[in-house]
Structure formats: structure tokens, C-alpha cells
Amino acid sequence: MKNVLILCTGNSCRSQMAQGYIAHFAGNTAQIYSAGIETHGLNTNAVKFMAEDGIDISSHTSNHVDEYEGIAWDFIITVCDHANEHCPYIPAPSAKRLHQNFTDPSKVQGTEAEIAAAFRSTREEIKAYSKDFAATYLS
């Protein structure tokens, strides 16, 4: 079983969405974790818009990367530029490190419709990336 760590700044939105989708597409082939270089709590809109697509992340927690010390990572994926640039060193000599920056929908200000559109757009980008990642590396 592969161990996959998904990193973002606050582990509240994009990394949580990616954890939900990669776990969905990976099935029983991997353990999927997400963490942040900070913890901001689980974003309620991330939960809402993932549920809209049939993925339940409501039981996820916002975790700090240090909480997973000692796990032998096979993959470390950063999903925002800030985490990619500022993440502390994670000793994982055999891990494949990947980076894909996704727009942070939680930073969008505007009407409810504009915010919903931002979450849906980022969700779809993360979904496509996650499906491709699982097919490429976990099947």
C-alpha cells in the first residue's frame, strides 16, 4: 500500500479536496493524508462543494505536517505554490515529489454565485489532477 501526502498552506481547502478525490480514485491501493505548514481548520465550502460531487470530506481534520513524522512517503504532492516554497524539509528519500498549484477558492470575494463558481472550478481542476495521478501512479 502506497502512502501519499498532500500539502497546502493551511490544510483547509485544496489539500482536503485532493485528499478526498485521490482517496476516491485510488480505492484500496493507497493511504492518503493531507497536511499543512499551518492548520486553518476544515473549510465549510470545501465540504459543501465536494459533497455536491458525491465526495464526503466532512470527517477530515486539518493537520500539521509535523503530525505525520515517521511515515514512509511514496508521494508528496504540494497543491499550492506557498507550501511548495515554504514547506519544511520532509525526510522521505524514496518519495516522488510532485507540485501542482491550484487557485485558492477560499480567497475569492464576491457574490455567493461567484464564490460557488470559484469552488466548482478549483474542484474540477483538482478532480482531473487526482484522477490522472491515481491512474498514473496508483493503478
Coordinates of N, CA and C in Angstrom, one line a residue:
M1 N 0.8 -1.2 0.0 CA 0.0 0.0 0.0 C 0.9 1.2 0.0
K2 N 0.6 2.2 -0.9 CA 1.4 3.4 -1.0 C 0.9 4.4 0.0
N3 N 1.8 5.3 0.4 CA 1.5 6.4 1.3 C 1.6 7.7 0.5
V4 N 0.6 8.5 0.5 CA 0.5 9.8 -0.3 C 0.3 10.9 0.7
L5 N 1.1 11.9 0.7 CA 0.9 13.1 1.5 C 0.6 14.3 0.6
I6 N -0.5 15.0 0.8 CA -0.8 16.2 0.1 C -0.7 17.4 1.0
L7 N 0.1 18.4 0.5 CA 0.4 19.5 1.3 C -0.1 20.8 0.7
C8 N -0.6 21.7 1.6 CA -1.0 23.0 1.3 C -0.7 23.9 2.4
T9 N -0.9 25.2 2.3 CA -0.6 26.1 3.4 C -1.3 25.8 4.7
G10 N -2.6 25.8 4.6 CA -3.4 25.7 5.9 C -4.2 24.4 6.0
N11 N -4.1 23.5 5.1 CA -4.8 22.2 5.1 C -6.3 22.4 5.4
S12 N -6.9 23.3 4.7 CA -8.3 23.6 4.9 C -9.1 23.4 3.7
C13 N -8.6 23.5 2.5 CA -9.4 23.5 1.3 C -8.8 22.7 0.2
R14 N -7.8 23.2 -0.5 CA -7.3 22.5 -1.7 C -6.7 21.1 -1.4
S15 N -5.9 21.0 -0.3 CA -5.3 19.7 0.0 C -6.4 18.7 0.5
Q16 N -7.5 19.3 1.2 CA -8.6 18.4 1.6 C -9.3 17.9 0.4
M17 N -9.6 18.7 -0.6 CA -10.3 18.3 -1.8 C -9.5 17.2 -2.5
A18 N -8.2 17.5 -2.6 CA -7.3 16.5 -3.3 C -7.3 15.2 -2.5
Q19 N -7.2 15.2 -1.2 CA -7.3 14.0 -0.4 C -8.5 13.2 -0.7
G20 N -9.7 13.9 -0.7 CA -10.9 13.3 -1.0 C -11.0 12.6 -2.3
Y21 N -10.5 13.3 -3.4 CA -10.6 12.8 -4.7 C -9.5 11.7 -4.9
I22 N -8.3 11.9 -4.5 CA -7.3 10.8 -4.7 C -7.7 9.6 -3.9
A23 N -8.2 9.7 -2.7 CA -8.7 8.5 -2.0 C -9.8 7.8 -2.8
H24 N -10.7 8.6 -3.4 CA -11.8 8.0 -4.2 C -11.3 7.3 -5.4
F25 N -10.4 7.9 -6.1 CA -9.9 7.3 -7.3 C -8.8 6.1 -7.0
A26 N -8.2 6.2 -5.9 CA -7.1 5.2 -5.6 C -7.7 3.9 -5.0
G27 N -8.9 4.0 -4.5 CA -9.5 2.8 -3.9 C -8.7 2.3 -2.7
N28 N -8.4 1.0 -2.7 CA -7.6 0.4 -1.7 C -6.1 0.3 -2.0
T29 N -5.6 1.1 -2.9 CA -4.2 1.0 -3.4 C -3.3 1.9 -2.6
A30 N -3.9 2.8 -1.8 CA -3.0 3.8 -1.1 C -3.7 4.4 0.1
Q31 N -2.9 4.8 1.1 CA -3.3 5.6 2.2 C -3.1 7.1 1.8
I32 N -4.1 7.9 1.9 CA -4.0 9.3 1.5 C -4.1 10.2 2.7
Y33 N -3.1 11.1 2.9 CA -3.1 12.0 4.0 C -3.0 13.4 3.5
S34 N -3.5 14.4 4.2 CA -3.2 15.8 3.9 C -2.8 16.5 5.1
A35 N -2.0 17.6 4.9 CA -1.5 18.3 6.0 C -1.1 19.7 5.4
G36 N -0.8 20.6 6.4 CA -0.4 22.0 6.0 C 0.8 22.4 6.8
I37 N 1.4 23.5 6.4 CA 2.5 24.0 7.1 C 2.0 24.9 8.2
E38 N 0.6 25.1 8.2 CA -0.2 25.7 9.3 C -1.4 24.9 9.3
T39 N -2.3 25.1 10.3 CA -3.6 24.5 10.3 C -4.7 25.6 10.4
H40 N -5.6 25.6 9.5 CA -6.7 26.6 9.5 C -8.1 26.1 9.7
G41 N -8.2 24.8 10.0 CA -9.5 24.2 10.1 C -10.1 23.8 8.8
L42 N -11.0 22.9 8.8 CA -11.7 22.5 7.5 C -12.6 23.5 7.0
N43 N -12.4 23.9 5.7 CA -13.2 24.9 5.1 C -14.6 24.4 4.8
T44 N -15.6 25.0 5.3 CA -17.0 24.5 5.1 C -17.5 24.5 3.7
N45 N -17.0 25.5 2.9 CA -17.3 25.5 1.5 C -16.7 24.3 0.7
A46 N -15.4 23.9 1.1 CA -14.8 22.8 0.5 C -15.7 21.5 0.8
V47 N -16.1 21.4 2.0 CA -17.0 20.3 2.4 C -18.3 20.3 1.5
K48 N -18.9 21.5 1.4 CA -20.1 21.6 0.7 C -20.0 21.3 -0.8
F49 N -19.0 21.8 -1.4 CA -18.8 21.7 -2.9 C -18.3 20.3 -3.2
M50 N -17.6 19.6 -2.3 CA -17.2 18.2 -2.6 C -18.4 17.3 -2.4
A51 N -19.2 17.6 -1.4 CA -20.5 16.8 -1.3 C -21.4 16.9 -2.5
E52 N -21.4 18.1 -3.1 CA -22.1 18.3 -4.3 C -21.7 17.3 -5.4
D53 N -20.5 16.9 -5.4 CA -20.0 16.0 -6.4 C -19.9 14.5 -5.8
G54 N -20.5 14.3 -4.7 CA -20.6 13.0 -4.1 C -19.4 12.5 -3.3
I55 N -18.5 13.4 -2.9 CA -17.3 13.1 -2.1 C -17.5 13.7 -0.7
D56 N -17.5 12.9 0.3 CA -17.7 13.4 1.7 C -16.4 13.5 2.4
I57 N -16.0 14.8 2.6 CA -14.8 15.1 3.4 C -15.1 15.7 4.7
S58 N -16.4 15.6 5.2 CA -16.8 16.2 6.4 C -16.1 15.7 7.7
S59 N -15.5 14.5 7.6 CA -14.8 13.9 8.8 C -13.3 14.2 8.7
H60 N -12.9 14.9 7.7 CA -11.4 15.2 7.6 C -11.1 16.2 8.7
T61 N -9.8 16.2 9.1 CA -9.3 17.2 10.1 C -8.2 18.0 9.4
S62 N -7.9 19.2 10.0 CA -6.8 20.0 9.5 C -5.6 19.6 10.3
N63 N -4.6 19.1 9.6 CA -3.4 18.6 10.3 C -2.2 19.3 9.9
H64 N -1.2 19.4 10.9 CA 0.1 20.0 10.6 C 1.0 18.9 10.1
V65 N 1.9 19.2 9.2 CA 2.8 18.3 8.6 C 3.6 17.5 9.6
D66 N 3.9 18.2 10.7 CA 4.7 17.5 11.7 C 4.0 16.3 12.4
E67 N 2.7 16.3 12.3 CA 1.9 15.2 12.9 C 2.2 13.8 12.2
Y68 N 2.7 13.9 11.0 CA 3.0 12.6 10.3 C 4.4 12.2 10.2
E69 N 5.2 12.7 11.1 CA 6.6 12.3 11.2 C 6.8 10.8 11.3
G70 N 7.7 10.3 10.5 CA 8.0 8.8 10.6 C 7.2 8.0 9.6
I71 N 6.3 8.5 8.9 CA 5.6 7.8 7.8 C 6.5 7.7 6.6
A72 N 6.7 6.5 6.0 CA 7.5 6.4 4.8 C 6.6 6.8 3.6
W73 N 6.9 8.0 3.1 CA 6.1 8.5 2.0 C 6.5 8.0 0.7
D74 N 5.6 7.6 -0.2 CA 5.9 7.2 -1.6 C 5.7 8.4 -2.5
F75 N 4.8 9.3 -2.1 CA 4.5 10.5 -2.9 C 4.2 11.7 -1.9
I76 N 4.8 12.8 -2.3 CA 4.5 14.1 -1.6 C 4.0 15.1 -2.7
I77 N 2.8 15.5 -2.5 CA 2.2 16.4 -3.5 C 1.9 17.8 -2.9
T78 N 2.5 18.8 -3.4 CA 2.1 20.2 -2.9 C 1.1 20.7 -3.9
V79 N 0.0 21.3 -3.4 CA -1.1 21.8 -4.2 C -1.2 23.4 -4.2
C80 N -0.2 24.0 -3.6 CA -0.1 25.5 -3.7 C 1.3 25.9 -3.7
D81 N 1.6 27.0 -4.4 CA 3.0 27.5 -4.5 C 3.6 27.8 -3.1
H82 N 2.8 28.4 -2.3 CA 3.3 28.8 -0.9 C 3.8 27.6 -0.2
A83 N 3.1 26.5 -0.1 CA 3.6 25.3 0.6 C 4.8 24.8 -0.1
N84 N 4.8 24.8 -1.4 CA 5.9 24.3 -2.2 C 7.2 25.0 -1.9
E85 N 7.1 26.3 -1.7 CA 8.2 27.2 -1.4 C 8.6 27.2 0.1
H86 N 7.7 27.0 1.0 CA 7.9 27.2 2.4 C 7.8 25.9 3.3
C87 N 7.5 24.8 2.7 CA 7.3 23.6 3.5 C 8.7 23.2 4.1
P88 N 8.7 22.8 5.4 CA 9.9 22.3 5.9 C 10.4 21.0 5.3
Y89 N 11.6 20.7 5.4 CA 12.1 19.5 4.8 C 11.4 18.3 5.4
I90 N 11.0 17.4 4.5 CA 10.3 16.2 4.9 C 11.3 15.0 4.5
P91 N 11.9 14.4 5.5 CA 12.8 13.3 5.1 C 12.0 12.1 4.5
A92 N 12.1 12.0 3.2 CA 11.5 10.9 2.5 C 12.3 10.6 1.3
P93 N 13.4 9.9 1.4 CA 14.4 9.7 0.3 C 13.8 9.0 -0.9
S94 N 12.8 8.2 -0.7 CA 12.3 7.5 -1.9 C 11.0 8.1 -2.4
A95 N 10.6 9.2 -1.8 CA 9.3 9.7 -2.2 C 9.4 10.5 -3.6
K96 N 8.4 10.3 -4.4 CA 8.4 11.1 -5.6 C 7.6 12.4 -5.2
R97 N 8.3 13.5 -5.5 CA 7.7 14.8 -5.1 C 7.1 15.5 -6.4
L98 N 5.8 15.9 -6.2 CA 5.1 16.5 -7.3 C 4.5 17.8 -6.8
H99 N 4.3 18.7 -7.8 CA 3.8 20.0 -7.4 C 2.8 20.4 -8.5
Q100 N 1.6 20.9 -8.1 CA 0.6 21.4 -8.9 C -0.1 22.5 -8.2
N101 N 0.0 23.7 -8.6 CA -0.6 24.9 -7.9 C -2.1 25.0 -8.4
F102 N -3.0 25.0 -7.5 CA -4.4 25.3 -7.7 C -4.8 26.6 -7.1
T103 N -5.7 27.3 -7.8 CA -6.2 28.6 -7.3 C -6.9 28.3 -6.0
D104 N -6.8 29.2 -5.0 CA -7.4 29.1 -3.7 C -8.8 29.7 -3.8
P105 N -9.8 28.9 -3.9 CA -11.2 29.5 -3.9 C -11.6 30.2 -2.7
S106 N -11.0 29.8 -1.6 CA -11.4 30.5 -0.3 C -10.9 31.9 -0.2
K107 N -10.1 32.4 -1.1 CA -9.7 33.8 -1.2 C -10.6 34.6 -2.1
V108 N -11.5 34.0 -2.8 CA -12.4 34.7 -3.7 C -13.4 35.5 -2.9
Q109 N -13.6 36.7 -3.2 CA -14.6 37.6 -2.6 C -15.6 38.0 -3.6
G110 N -16.9 38.0 -3.3 CA -17.9 38.4 -4.3 C -19.2 37.8 -3.8
T111 N -20.1 37.7 -4.8 CA -21.4 37.2 -4.5 C -21.3 35.7 -4.2
E112 N -22.4 35.1 -3.7 CA -22.5 33.7 -3.4 C -22.2 32.9 -4.7
A113 N -22.8 33.4 -5.8 CA -22.6 32.8 -7.1 C -21.2 32.8 -7.6
E114 N -20.5 33.9 -7.4 CA -19.1 34.0 -7.7 C -18.2 33.1 -6.9
I115 N -18.5 33.0 -5.6 CA -17.7 32.1 -4.7 C -18.0 30.7 -5.1
A116 N -19.3 30.3 -5.3 CA -19.6 29.0 -5.8 C -18.9 28.6 -7.1
A117 N -18.8 29.5 -8.0 CA -18.2 29.2 -9.3 C -16.7 29.0 -9.1
A118 N -16.1 29.8 -8.1 CA -14.6 29.6 -7.8 C -14.4 28.2 -7.2
F119 N -15.2 27.8 -6.3 CA -15.0 26.5 -5.7 C -15.3 25.4 -6.7
R120 N -16.3 25.5 -7.5 CA -16.5 24.5 -8.5 C -15.4 24.4 -9.5
S121 N -14.9 25.5 -9.9 CA -13.8 25.5 -10.9 C -12.5 24.8 -10.3
T122 N -12.1 25.2 -9.1 CA -11.0 24.6 -8.5 C -11.2 23.1 -8.2
R123 N -12.4 22.8 -7.8 CA -12.8 21.4 -7.5 C -12.6 20.5 -8.8
E124 N -13.1 21.0 -9.9 CA -12.9 20.3 -11.2 C -11.5 20.1 -11.6
E125 N -10.7 21.1 -11.4 CA -9.2 21.0 -11.7 C -8.6 20.0 -10.8
I126 N -8.9 20.0 -9.5 CA -8.3 19.0 -8.6 C -8.8 17.6 -8.9
K127 N -10.1 17.5 -9.3 CA -10.6 16.2 -9.6 C -9.9 15.6 -10.8
A128 N -9.7 16.4 -11.8 CA -9.0 15.9 -13.0 C -7.5 15.5 -12.7
Y129 N -6.8 16.4 -11.9 CA -5.5 16.1 -11.5 C -5.4 14.8 -10.7
S130 N -6.4 14.6 -9.8 CA -6.4 13.5 -8.9 C -6.7 12.2 -9.6
K131 N -7.6 12.3 -10.6 CA -7.9 11.1 -11.4 C -6.7 10.7 -12.2
D132 N -6.0 11.6 -12.8 CA -4.8 11.4 -13.5 C -3.7 10.8 -12.6
F133 N -3.5 11.4 -11.5 CA -2.5 10.9 -10.5 C -2.7 9.5 -10.1
A134 N -3.9 9.2 -9.8 CA -4.3 7.8 -9.4 C -4.1 6.8 -10.5
A135 N -4.5 7.2 -11.7 CA -4.3 6.3 -12.9 C -2.8 6.1 -13.2
T136 N -2.0 7.1 -13.1 CA -0.6 7.1 -13.4 C 0.2 6.4 -12.4
Y137 N 0.0 6.7 -11.1 CA 0.9 6.2 -10.1 C 0.3 5.1 -9.1
L138 N -1.0 5.0 -9.1 CA -1.5 4.1 -8.1 C -2.3 2.9 -8.6
S139 N -2.3 2.7 -10.0 CA -3.1 1.6 -10.5 C -2.2 0.4 -10.9

